[in-house]
PDB file of C-alpha atoms and ligand atoms in Angstrom:
ATOM      1  CA  MET A   1      -9.343  -4.790 -32.962  1.00  0.00           C
ATOM      2  CA  THR A   2      -9.039  -6.781 -29.777  1.00  0.00           C
ATOM      3  CA  THR A   3      -7.642  -5.047 -26.754  1.00  0.00           C
ATOM      4  CA  THR A   4      -4.609  -6.674 -25.243  1.00  0.00           C
ATOM      5  CA  ALA A   5      -4.004  -6.732 -21.505  1.00  0.00           C
ATOM      6  CA  GLN A   6      -1.154  -4.289 -22.103  1.00  0.00           C
ATOM      7  CA  GLN A   7      -3.465  -1.823 -23.839  1.00  0.00           C
ATOM      8  CA  ALA A   8      -6.105  -2.230 -21.170  1.00  0.00           C
ATOM      9  CA  LEU A   9      -3.511  -1.563 -18.470  1.00  0.00           C
ATOM     10  CA  GLU A  10      -2.396   1.590 -20.281  1.00  0.00           C
ATOM     11  CA  ALA A  11      -5.992   2.752 -20.600  1.00  0.00           C
ATOM     12  CA  LEU A  12      -6.510   2.119 -16.888  1.00  0.00           C
ATOM     13  CA  GLU A  13      -3.369   4.079 -16.077  1.00  0.00           C
ATOM     14  CA  SER A  14      -4.651   7.072 -18.051  1.00  0.00           C
ATOM     15  CA  ARG A  15      -7.852   7.028 -16.029  1.00  0.00           C
ATOM     16  CA  VAL A  16      -6.033   6.734 -12.709  1.00  0.00           C
ATOM     17  CA  GLN A  17      -3.685   9.598 -13.635  1.00  0.00           C
ATOM     18  CA  ALA A  18      -6.729  11.879 -13.680  1.00  0.00           C
ATOM     19  CA  CYS A  19      -8.417  10.432 -10.578  1.00  0.00           C
ATOM     20  CA  THR A  20      -9.776  12.778  -7.918  1.00  0.00           C
ATOM     21  CA  ALA A  21     -11.934  10.227  -6.112  1.00  0.00           C
ATOM     22  CA  CYS A  22     -10.411  10.853  -2.685  1.00  0.00           C
ATOM     23  CA  ARG A  23      -8.712  13.656  -0.756  1.00  0.00           C
ATOM     24  CA  LEU A  24      -5.205  12.337  -1.543  1.00  0.00           C
ATOM     25  CA  ALA A  25      -5.595  13.888  -4.997  1.00  0.00           C
ATOM     26  CA  GLU A  26      -5.287  17.333  -3.396  1.00  0.00           C
ATOM     27  CA  THR A  27      -1.829  16.794  -1.915  1.00  0.00           C
ATOM     28  CA  ARG A  28      -0.136  14.411  -4.355  1.00  0.00           C
ATOM     29  CA  THR A  29       2.641  15.471  -6.734  1.00  0.00           C
ATOM     30  CA  THR A  30       2.135  12.531  -9.083  1.00  0.00           C
ATOM     31  CA  VAL A  31      -0.097   9.494  -9.239  1.00  0.00           C
ATOM     32  CA  VAL A  32       1.926   6.302  -8.721  1.00  0.00           C
ATOM     33  CA  PHE A  33       0.020   3.771 -10.784  1.00  0.00           C
ATOM     34  CA  GLY A  34       2.375   0.788 -10.898  1.00  0.00           C
ATOM     35  CA  ASP A  35       5.538  -0.495 -12.469  1.00  0.00           C
ATOM     36  CA  GLY A  36       6.511  -3.586 -14.396  1.00  0.00           C
ATOM     37  CA  THR A  37       5.378  -5.921 -17.100  1.00  0.00           C
ATOM     38  CA  VAL A  38       1.816  -7.054 -17.707  1.00  0.00           C
ATOM     39  CA  ASP A  39       3.293 -10.535 -18.289  1.00  0.00           C
ATOM     40  CA  ALA A  40       4.655 -10.803 -14.744  1.00  0.00           C
ATOM     41  CA  SER A  41       3.869 -14.014 -12.898  1.00  0.00           C
ATOM     42  CA  VAL A  42       4.399 -12.339  -9.550  1.00  0.00           C
ATOM     43  CA  MET A  43       2.872  -9.080  -8.347  1.00  0.00           C
ATOM     44  CA  PHE A  44       3.934  -7.144  -5.243  1.00  0.00           C
ATOM     45  CA  ILE A  45       1.503  -4.857  -3.453  1.00  0.00           C
ATOM     46  CA  GLY A  46       2.707  -2.162  -1.083  1.00  0.00           C
ATOM     47  CA  GLU A  47       0.804   0.386   0.957  1.00  0.00           C
ATOM     48  CA  GLY A  48       1.074   3.715  -0.806  1.00  0.00           C
ATOM     49  CA  PRO A  49       3.648   6.040  -2.339  1.00  0.00           C
ATOM     50  CA  GLY A  50       6.209   7.709  -0.081  1.00  0.00           C
ATOM     51  CA  PHE A  51       8.101  10.934  -0.722  1.00  0.00           C
ATOM     52  CA  HIS A  52      10.358   9.696  -3.544  1.00  0.00           C
ATOM     53  CA  GLU A  53       7.608   7.709  -5.228  1.00  0.00           C
ATOM     54  CA  ASP A  54       5.362  10.775  -5.183  1.00  0.00           C
ATOM     55  CA  GLN A  55       8.145  12.824  -6.784  1.00  0.00           C
ATOM     56  CA  GLN A  56       9.005  10.273  -9.477  1.00  0.00           C
ATOM     57  CA  GLY A  57       5.660   8.593 -10.155  1.00  0.00           C
ATOM     58  CA  VAL A  58       7.193   5.122  -9.706  1.00  0.00           C
ATOM     59  CA  PRO A  59       6.547   2.699  -6.803  1.00  0.00           C
ATOM     60  CA  PHE A  60       9.319   1.539  -4.474  1.00  0.00           C
ATOM     61  CA  VAL A  61      12.167   3.793  -5.593  1.00  0.00           C
ATOM     62  CA  GLY A  62      13.176   4.994  -2.095  1.00  0.00           C
ATOM     63  CA  ALA A  63      14.975   3.115   0.684  1.00  0.00           C
ATOM     64  CA  ALA A  64      12.236   0.468   0.983  1.00  0.00           C
ATOM     65  CA  GLY A  65      12.467  -0.028  -2.771  1.00  0.00           C
ATOM     66  CA  GLN A  66      16.213  -0.587  -2.588  1.00  0.00           C
ATOM     67  CA  LEU A  67      15.616  -3.320  -0.025  1.00  0.00           C
ATOM     68  CA  LEU A  68      12.879  -4.836  -2.171  1.00  0.00           C
ATOM     69  CA  ASN A  69      15.289  -4.908  -5.121  1.00  0.00           C
ATOM     70  CA  ARG A  70      17.881  -6.665  -2.967  1.00  0.00           C
ATOM     71  CA  LEU A  71      15.416  -9.319  -1.773  1.00  0.00           C
ATOM     72  CA  LEU A  72      14.339  -9.911  -5.376  1.00  0.00           C
ATOM     73  CA  ASP A  73      17.952 -10.262  -6.440  1.00  0.00           C
ATOM     74  CA  GLU A  74      18.566 -12.846  -3.713  1.00  0.00           C
ATOM     75  CA  VAL A  75      15.916 -15.133  -5.227  1.00  0.00           C
ATOM     76  CA  GLY A  76      17.127 -14.528  -8.763  1.00  0.00           C
ATOM     77  CA  LEU A  77      14.435 -12.064  -9.809  1.00  0.00           C
ATOM     78  CA  ASP A  78      14.766  -8.611 -11.282  1.00  0.00           C
ATOM     79  CA  ARG A  79      12.354  -5.658 -11.192  1.00  0.00           C
ATOM     80  CA  SER A  80      11.726  -6.290 -14.896  1.00  0.00           C
ATOM     81  CA  ASP A  81      10.307  -9.770 -14.054  1.00  0.00           C
ATOM     82  CA  VAL A  82       7.648  -8.508 -11.677  1.00  0.00           C
ATOM     83  CA  TYR A  83       4.766  -6.043 -11.394  1.00  0.00           C
ATOM     84  CA  ILE A  84       4.566  -3.667  -8.433  1.00  0.00           C
ATOM     85  CA  ALA A  85       1.594  -1.639  -7.250  1.00  0.00           C
ATOM     86  CA  ASN A  86       0.213  -0.099  -4.086  1.00  0.00           C
ATOM     87  CA  VAL A  87      -3.106  -0.155  -2.222  1.00  0.00           C
ATOM     88  CA  VAL A  88      -3.465   3.618  -2.713  1.00  0.00           C
ATOM     89  CA  LYS A  89      -1.985   5.328  -5.757  1.00  0.00           C
ATOM     90  CA  CYS A  90      -1.425   8.759  -4.199  1.00  0.00           C
ATOM     91  CA  ARG A  91       0.851   9.622  -1.290  1.00  0.00           C
ATOM     92  CA  PRO A  92      -0.785  10.128   2.097  1.00  0.00           C
ATOM     93  CA  PRO A  93       0.615  13.440   3.410  1.00  0.00           C
ATOM     94  CA  GLY A  94       3.593  12.970   5.708  1.00  0.00           C
ATOM     95  CA  ASN A  95       3.424   9.212   4.988  1.00  0.00           C
ATOM     96  CA  ARG A  96       0.487   8.749   7.344  1.00  0.00           C
ATOM     97  CA  ASP A  97      -1.512   5.528   7.033  1.00  0.00           C
ATOM     98  CA  PRO A  98      -4.071   5.461   4.250  1.00  0.00           C
ATOM     99  CA  ARG A  99      -7.575   5.920   5.670  1.00  0.00           C
ATOM    100  CA  PRO A 100     -10.390   3.397   5.178  1.00  0.00           C
ATOM    101  CA  ASP A 101     -12.342   5.700   2.839  1.00  0.00           C
ATOM    102  CA  GLU A 102      -9.211   6.304   0.719  1.00  0.00           C
ATOM    103  CA  ILE A 103      -8.589   2.558   0.418  1.00  0.00           C
ATOM    104  CA  GLU A 104     -12.241   2.070  -0.468  1.00  0.00           C
ATOM    105  CA  ALA A 105     -12.037   4.746  -3.175  1.00  0.00           C
ATOM    106  CA  CYS A 106      -8.858   3.308  -4.692  1.00  0.00           C
ATOM    107  CA  LYS A 107      -9.141  -0.468  -4.393  1.00  0.00           C
ATOM    108  CA  GLY A 108     -11.031  -0.960  -7.644  1.00  0.00           C
ATOM    109  CA  TYR A 109      -7.906   0.116  -9.553  1.00  0.00           C
ATOM    110  CA  LEU A 110      -5.841  -2.515  -7.772  1.00  0.00           C
ATOM    111  CA  ALA A 111      -8.486  -5.118  -8.521  1.00  0.00           C
ATOM    112  CA  GLU A 112      -8.272  -4.205 -12.200  1.00  0.00           C
ATOM    113  CA  GLN A 113      -4.460  -4.395 -12.159  1.00  0.00           C
ATOM    114  CA  LEU A 114      -4.671  -7.855 -10.588  1.00  0.00           C
ATOM    115  CA  ARG A 115      -7.158  -8.985 -13.223  1.00  0.00           C
ATOM    116  CA  LEU A 116      -5.078  -7.663 -16.124  1.00  0.00           C
ATOM    117  CA  VAL A 117      -1.633  -8.749 -14.942  1.00  0.00           C
ATOM    118  CA  ASP A 118      -3.170 -12.016 -13.724  1.00  0.00           C
ATOM    119  CA  PRO A 119      -0.143 -13.085 -11.677  1.00  0.00           C
ATOM    120  CA  LYS A 120       0.313 -16.599 -10.366  1.00  0.00           C
ATOM    121  CA  VAL A 121       1.597 -15.290  -7.036  1.00  0.00           C
ATOM    122  CA  VAL A 122       0.716 -12.091  -5.187  1.00  0.00           C
ATOM    123  CA  VAL A 123       3.103 -10.918  -2.470  1.00  0.00           C
ATOM    124  CA  THR A 124       1.366  -8.513  -0.106  1.00  0.00           C
ATOM    125  CA  LEU A 125       3.866  -6.236   1.637  1.00  0.00           C
ATOM    126  CA  GLY A 126       2.708  -5.309   5.124  1.00  0.00           C
ATOM    127  CA  ASN A 127      -0.607  -4.977   6.898  1.00  0.00           C
ATOM    128  CA  PHE A 128      -2.610  -2.847   4.488  1.00  0.00           C
ATOM    129  CA  ALA A 129      -2.228  -5.001   1.384  1.00  0.00           C
ATOM    130  CA  SER A 130      -2.380  -8.281   3.321  1.00  0.00           C
ATOM    131  CA  LYS A 131      -5.544  -7.419   5.231  1.00  0.00           C
ATOM    132  CA  LEU A 132      -7.237  -6.040   2.118  1.00  0.00           C
ATOM    133  CA  LEU A 133      -6.675  -9.098  -0.072  1.00  0.00           C
ATOM    134  CA  LEU A 134      -7.175 -11.692   2.637  1.00  0.00           C
ATOM    135  CA  LYS A 135     -10.193  -9.852   4.118  1.00  0.00           C
ATOM    136  CA  THR A 136      -8.906 -10.245   7.628  1.00  0.00           C
ATOM    137  CA  THR A 137      -8.093  -8.149  10.664  1.00  0.00           C
ATOM    138  CA  THR A 138      -5.245 -10.514  11.602  1.00  0.00           C
ATOM    139  CA  GLY A 139      -1.898  -8.732  11.598  1.00  0.00           C
ATOM    140  CA  ILE A 140       1.012  -9.457   9.282  1.00  0.00           C
ATOM    141  CA  THR A 141       3.156 -11.046  12.005  1.00  0.00           C
ATOM    142  CA  ARG A 142       0.637 -13.884  12.277  1.00  0.00           C
ATOM    143  CA  LEU A 143      -0.334 -14.015   8.602  1.00  0.00           C
ATOM    144  CA  ARG A 144       3.166 -14.355   7.157  1.00  0.00           C
ATOM    145  CA  GLY A 145       5.199 -17.526   6.676  1.00  0.00           C
ATOM    146  CA  GLN A 146       2.512 -19.367   4.721  1.00  0.00           C
ATOM    147  CA  THR A 147       0.526 -19.291   1.508  1.00  0.00           C
ATOM    148  CA  TYR A 148      -3.160 -18.509   0.987  1.00  0.00           C
ATOM    149  CA  PRO A 149      -5.251 -19.645  -1.999  1.00  0.00           C
ATOM    150  CA  TRP A 150      -6.826 -16.598  -3.612  1.00  0.00           C
ATOM    151  CA  TRP A 151      -9.110 -16.715  -6.680  1.00  0.00           C
ATOM    152  CA  GLY A 152      -7.085 -19.490  -8.296  1.00  0.00           C
ATOM    153  CA  ARG A 153      -3.845 -17.750  -7.386  1.00  0.00           C
ATOM    154  CA  THR A 154      -1.599 -17.756  -4.322  1.00  0.00           C
ATOM    155  CA  VAL A 155      -1.109 -14.908  -1.875  1.00  0.00           C
ATOM    156  CA  VAL A 156       2.156 -14.813   0.080  1.00  0.00           C
ATOM    157  CA  PRO A 157       1.953 -12.148   2.791  1.00  0.00           C
ATOM    158  CA  THR A 158       5.143 -10.701   4.189  1.00  0.00           C
ATOM    159  CA  PHE A 159       6.354  -7.659   6.078  1.00  0.00           C
ATOM    160  CA  HIS A 160       6.678  -4.309   4.405  1.00  0.00           C
ATOM    161  CA  PRO A 161      10.364  -3.642   3.587  1.00  0.00           C
ATOM    162  CA  ALA A 162      10.127  -0.436   5.640  1.00  0.00           C
ATOM    163  CA  ALA A 163       9.469  -2.637   8.693  1.00  0.00           C
ATOM    164  CA  ALA A 164      12.709  -4.520   8.055  1.00  0.00           C
ATOM    165  CA  LEU A 165      14.533  -1.193   7.754  1.00  0.00           C
ATOM    166  CA  ARG A 166      13.104  -0.135  11.121  1.00  0.00           C
ATOM    167  CA  SER A 167      13.278  -3.428  12.983  1.00  0.00           C
ATOM    168  CA  GLY A 168      16.387  -5.093  11.657  1.00  0.00           C
ATOM    169  CA  ASP A 169      17.593  -8.602  11.023  1.00  0.00           C
ATOM    170  CA  ARG A 170      14.866 -10.729  12.515  1.00  0.00           C
ATOM    171  CA  VAL A 171      12.229  -9.152  10.286  1.00  0.00           C
ATOM    172  CA  LEU A 172      14.599  -9.235   7.320  1.00  0.00           C
ATOM    173  CA  ASP A 173      15.248 -12.954   7.823  1.00  0.00           C
ATOM    174  CA  GLN A 174      11.513 -13.633   7.920  1.00  0.00           C
ATOM    175  CA  MET A 175      11.112 -11.673   4.698  1.00  0.00           C
ATOM    176  CA  ARG A 176      13.807 -13.859   3.159  1.00  0.00           C
ATOM    177  CA  GLU A 177      11.811 -16.938   4.211  1.00  0.00           C
ATOM    178  CA  ASP A 178       8.682 -15.503   2.610  1.00  0.00           C
ATOM    179  CA  PHE A 179      10.505 -14.628  -0.622  1.00  0.00           C
ATOM    180  CA  SER A 180      11.760 -18.175  -0.762  1.00  0.00           C
ATOM    181  CA  ILE A 181       8.170 -19.436  -0.308  1.00  0.00           C
ATOM    182  CA  MET A 182       7.140 -17.137  -3.169  1.00  0.00           C
ATOM    183  CA  LYS A 183       9.910 -18.545  -5.385  1.00  0.00           C
ATOM    184  CA  GLN A 184       8.833 -22.112  -4.622  1.00  0.00           C
ATOM    185  CA  VAL A 185       5.222 -21.388  -5.566  1.00  0.00           C
ATOM    186  CA  LEU A 186       6.380 -19.733  -8.790  1.00  0.00           C
ATOM    187  CA  GLU A 187       8.335 -22.838  -9.710  1.00  0.00           C
ATOM    188  CA  THR A 188       5.501 -25.257  -8.892  1.00  0.00           C
ATOM    189  CA  SER A 189       3.094 -26.157 -11.648  1.00  0.00           C
ATOM    190  CA  THR A 190      -0.529 -25.590 -10.734  1.00  0.00           C
ATOM    191  CA  GLU A 191      -3.950 -26.511 -12.027  1.00  0.00           C
ATOM    192  CA  PRO A 192      -5.526 -24.249 -14.611  1.00  0.00           C
ATOM    193  CA  LYS A 193      -7.727 -21.580 -13.137  1.00  0.00           C
ATOM    194  CA  PRO A 194     -11.507 -21.777 -13.410  1.00  0.00           C
ATOM    195  CA  ALA A 195     -12.785 -20.212 -16.614  1.00  0.00           C
ATOM    196  CA  ASP A 196     -14.897 -17.596 -14.921  1.00  0.00           C
ATOM    197  CA  GLU A 197     -13.288 -14.594 -13.312  1.00  0.00           C
ATOM    198  CA  PRO A 198     -15.164 -14.043 -10.052  1.00  0.00           C
ATOM    199  CA  GLU A 199     -13.016 -11.063  -9.197  1.00  0.00           C
ATOM    200  CA  GLN A 200     -14.546  -9.102 -12.034  1.00  0.00           C
ATOM    201  CA  LEU A 201     -17.723  -9.173 -10.016  1.00  0.00           C
ATOM    202  CA  GLY A 202     -16.069  -7.747  -6.928  1.00  0.00           C
ATOM    203  CA  LEU A 203     -12.549  -8.796  -6.104  1.00  0.00           C
ATOM    204  CA  PHE A 204     -12.596  -7.378  -2.628  1.00  0.00           C
ATOM    205  CA  GLY A 205     -16.398  -7.485  -2.300  1.00  0.00           C
TER     206      GLY A 205
HETATM  207  N1  URA B 301       6.165   2.093   0.415  1.00  0.00           N
HETATM  208  C1  URA B 301       5.077   1.601  -0.206  1.00  0.00           C
HETATM  209  O1  URA B 301       4.212   1.001   0.408  1.00  0.00           O
HETATM  210  N2  URA B 301       4.967   1.776  -1.503  1.00  0.00           N
HETATM  211  C2  URA B 301       5.889   2.409  -2.241  1.00  0.00           C
HETATM  212  O2  URA B 301       5.701   2.509  -3.438  1.00  0.00           O
HETATM  213  C3  URA B 301       7.027   2.902  -1.574  1.00  0.00           C
HETATM  214  C4  URA B 301       7.145   2.747  -0.241  1.00  0.00           C
HETATM  215 FE1  SF4 B 302      -7.861   8.353  -6.858  1.00  0.00          FE
HETATM  216 FE2  SF4 B 302      -6.613   6.432  -5.498  1.00  0.00          FE
HETATM  217 FE3  SF4 B 302      -5.409   8.771  -5.820  1.00  0.00          FE
HETATM  218 FE4  SF4 B 302      -7.506   8.582  -4.201  1.00  0.00          FE
HETATM  219  S1  SF4 B 302      -5.523   7.572  -3.918  1.00  0.00           S
HETATM  220  S2  SF4 B 302      -7.187  10.172  -5.761  1.00  0.00           S
HETATM  221  S3  SF4 B 302      -8.765   7.048  -5.266  1.00  0.00           S
HETATM  222  S4  SF4 B 302      -5.951   7.326  -7.453  1.00  0.00           S
END
């Protein structure tokens, strides 16, 4: 029997549900693996679960998630069209930033999700996801507003929706610009990807 990407993603989720590779395992309520279809052509990557996500086991269900849903709706997409994951799968206590060793411990799961979902476009939400994928220390304010080629795919960095909730309309308008960039890339036909999958050898290496 050949394993489909869907089955492989489910098997990965079972492993992550039992993960104790970093200290966040001690304080989490649930592991928040990811949400959406393995067939998605766009994948969103946030930072880590907040309070509501930790309670429900689903990413982006709190206030930031409501805003994400609204921005998706404005470009004609629905949560069921996309895949959503986070840099760390367990909630940092009190919503503190994830620490470098926690990101290091968890990032292999994200790499595997990216390989299995194999999206055409990856939208990184905020500094943690953007810096991790683009291997940069440049902040999101300077990274956003443009596209980055990434292993035969396209990364579109934008602000985290929580930043728009804190900072208001200017940030929200820039997120709208970035979502429109994402939509354009999705609608553009691209060359086939190279046959080899370099990310299997170390996506964030
Ligand atoms: N913020 C994130 O970065 N991820 C979530 O899942 C929810 C809020
Ligand atoms: Fe494992 Fe990631 Fe949760 Fe840490 S944050 S326990 S590495 S799943």
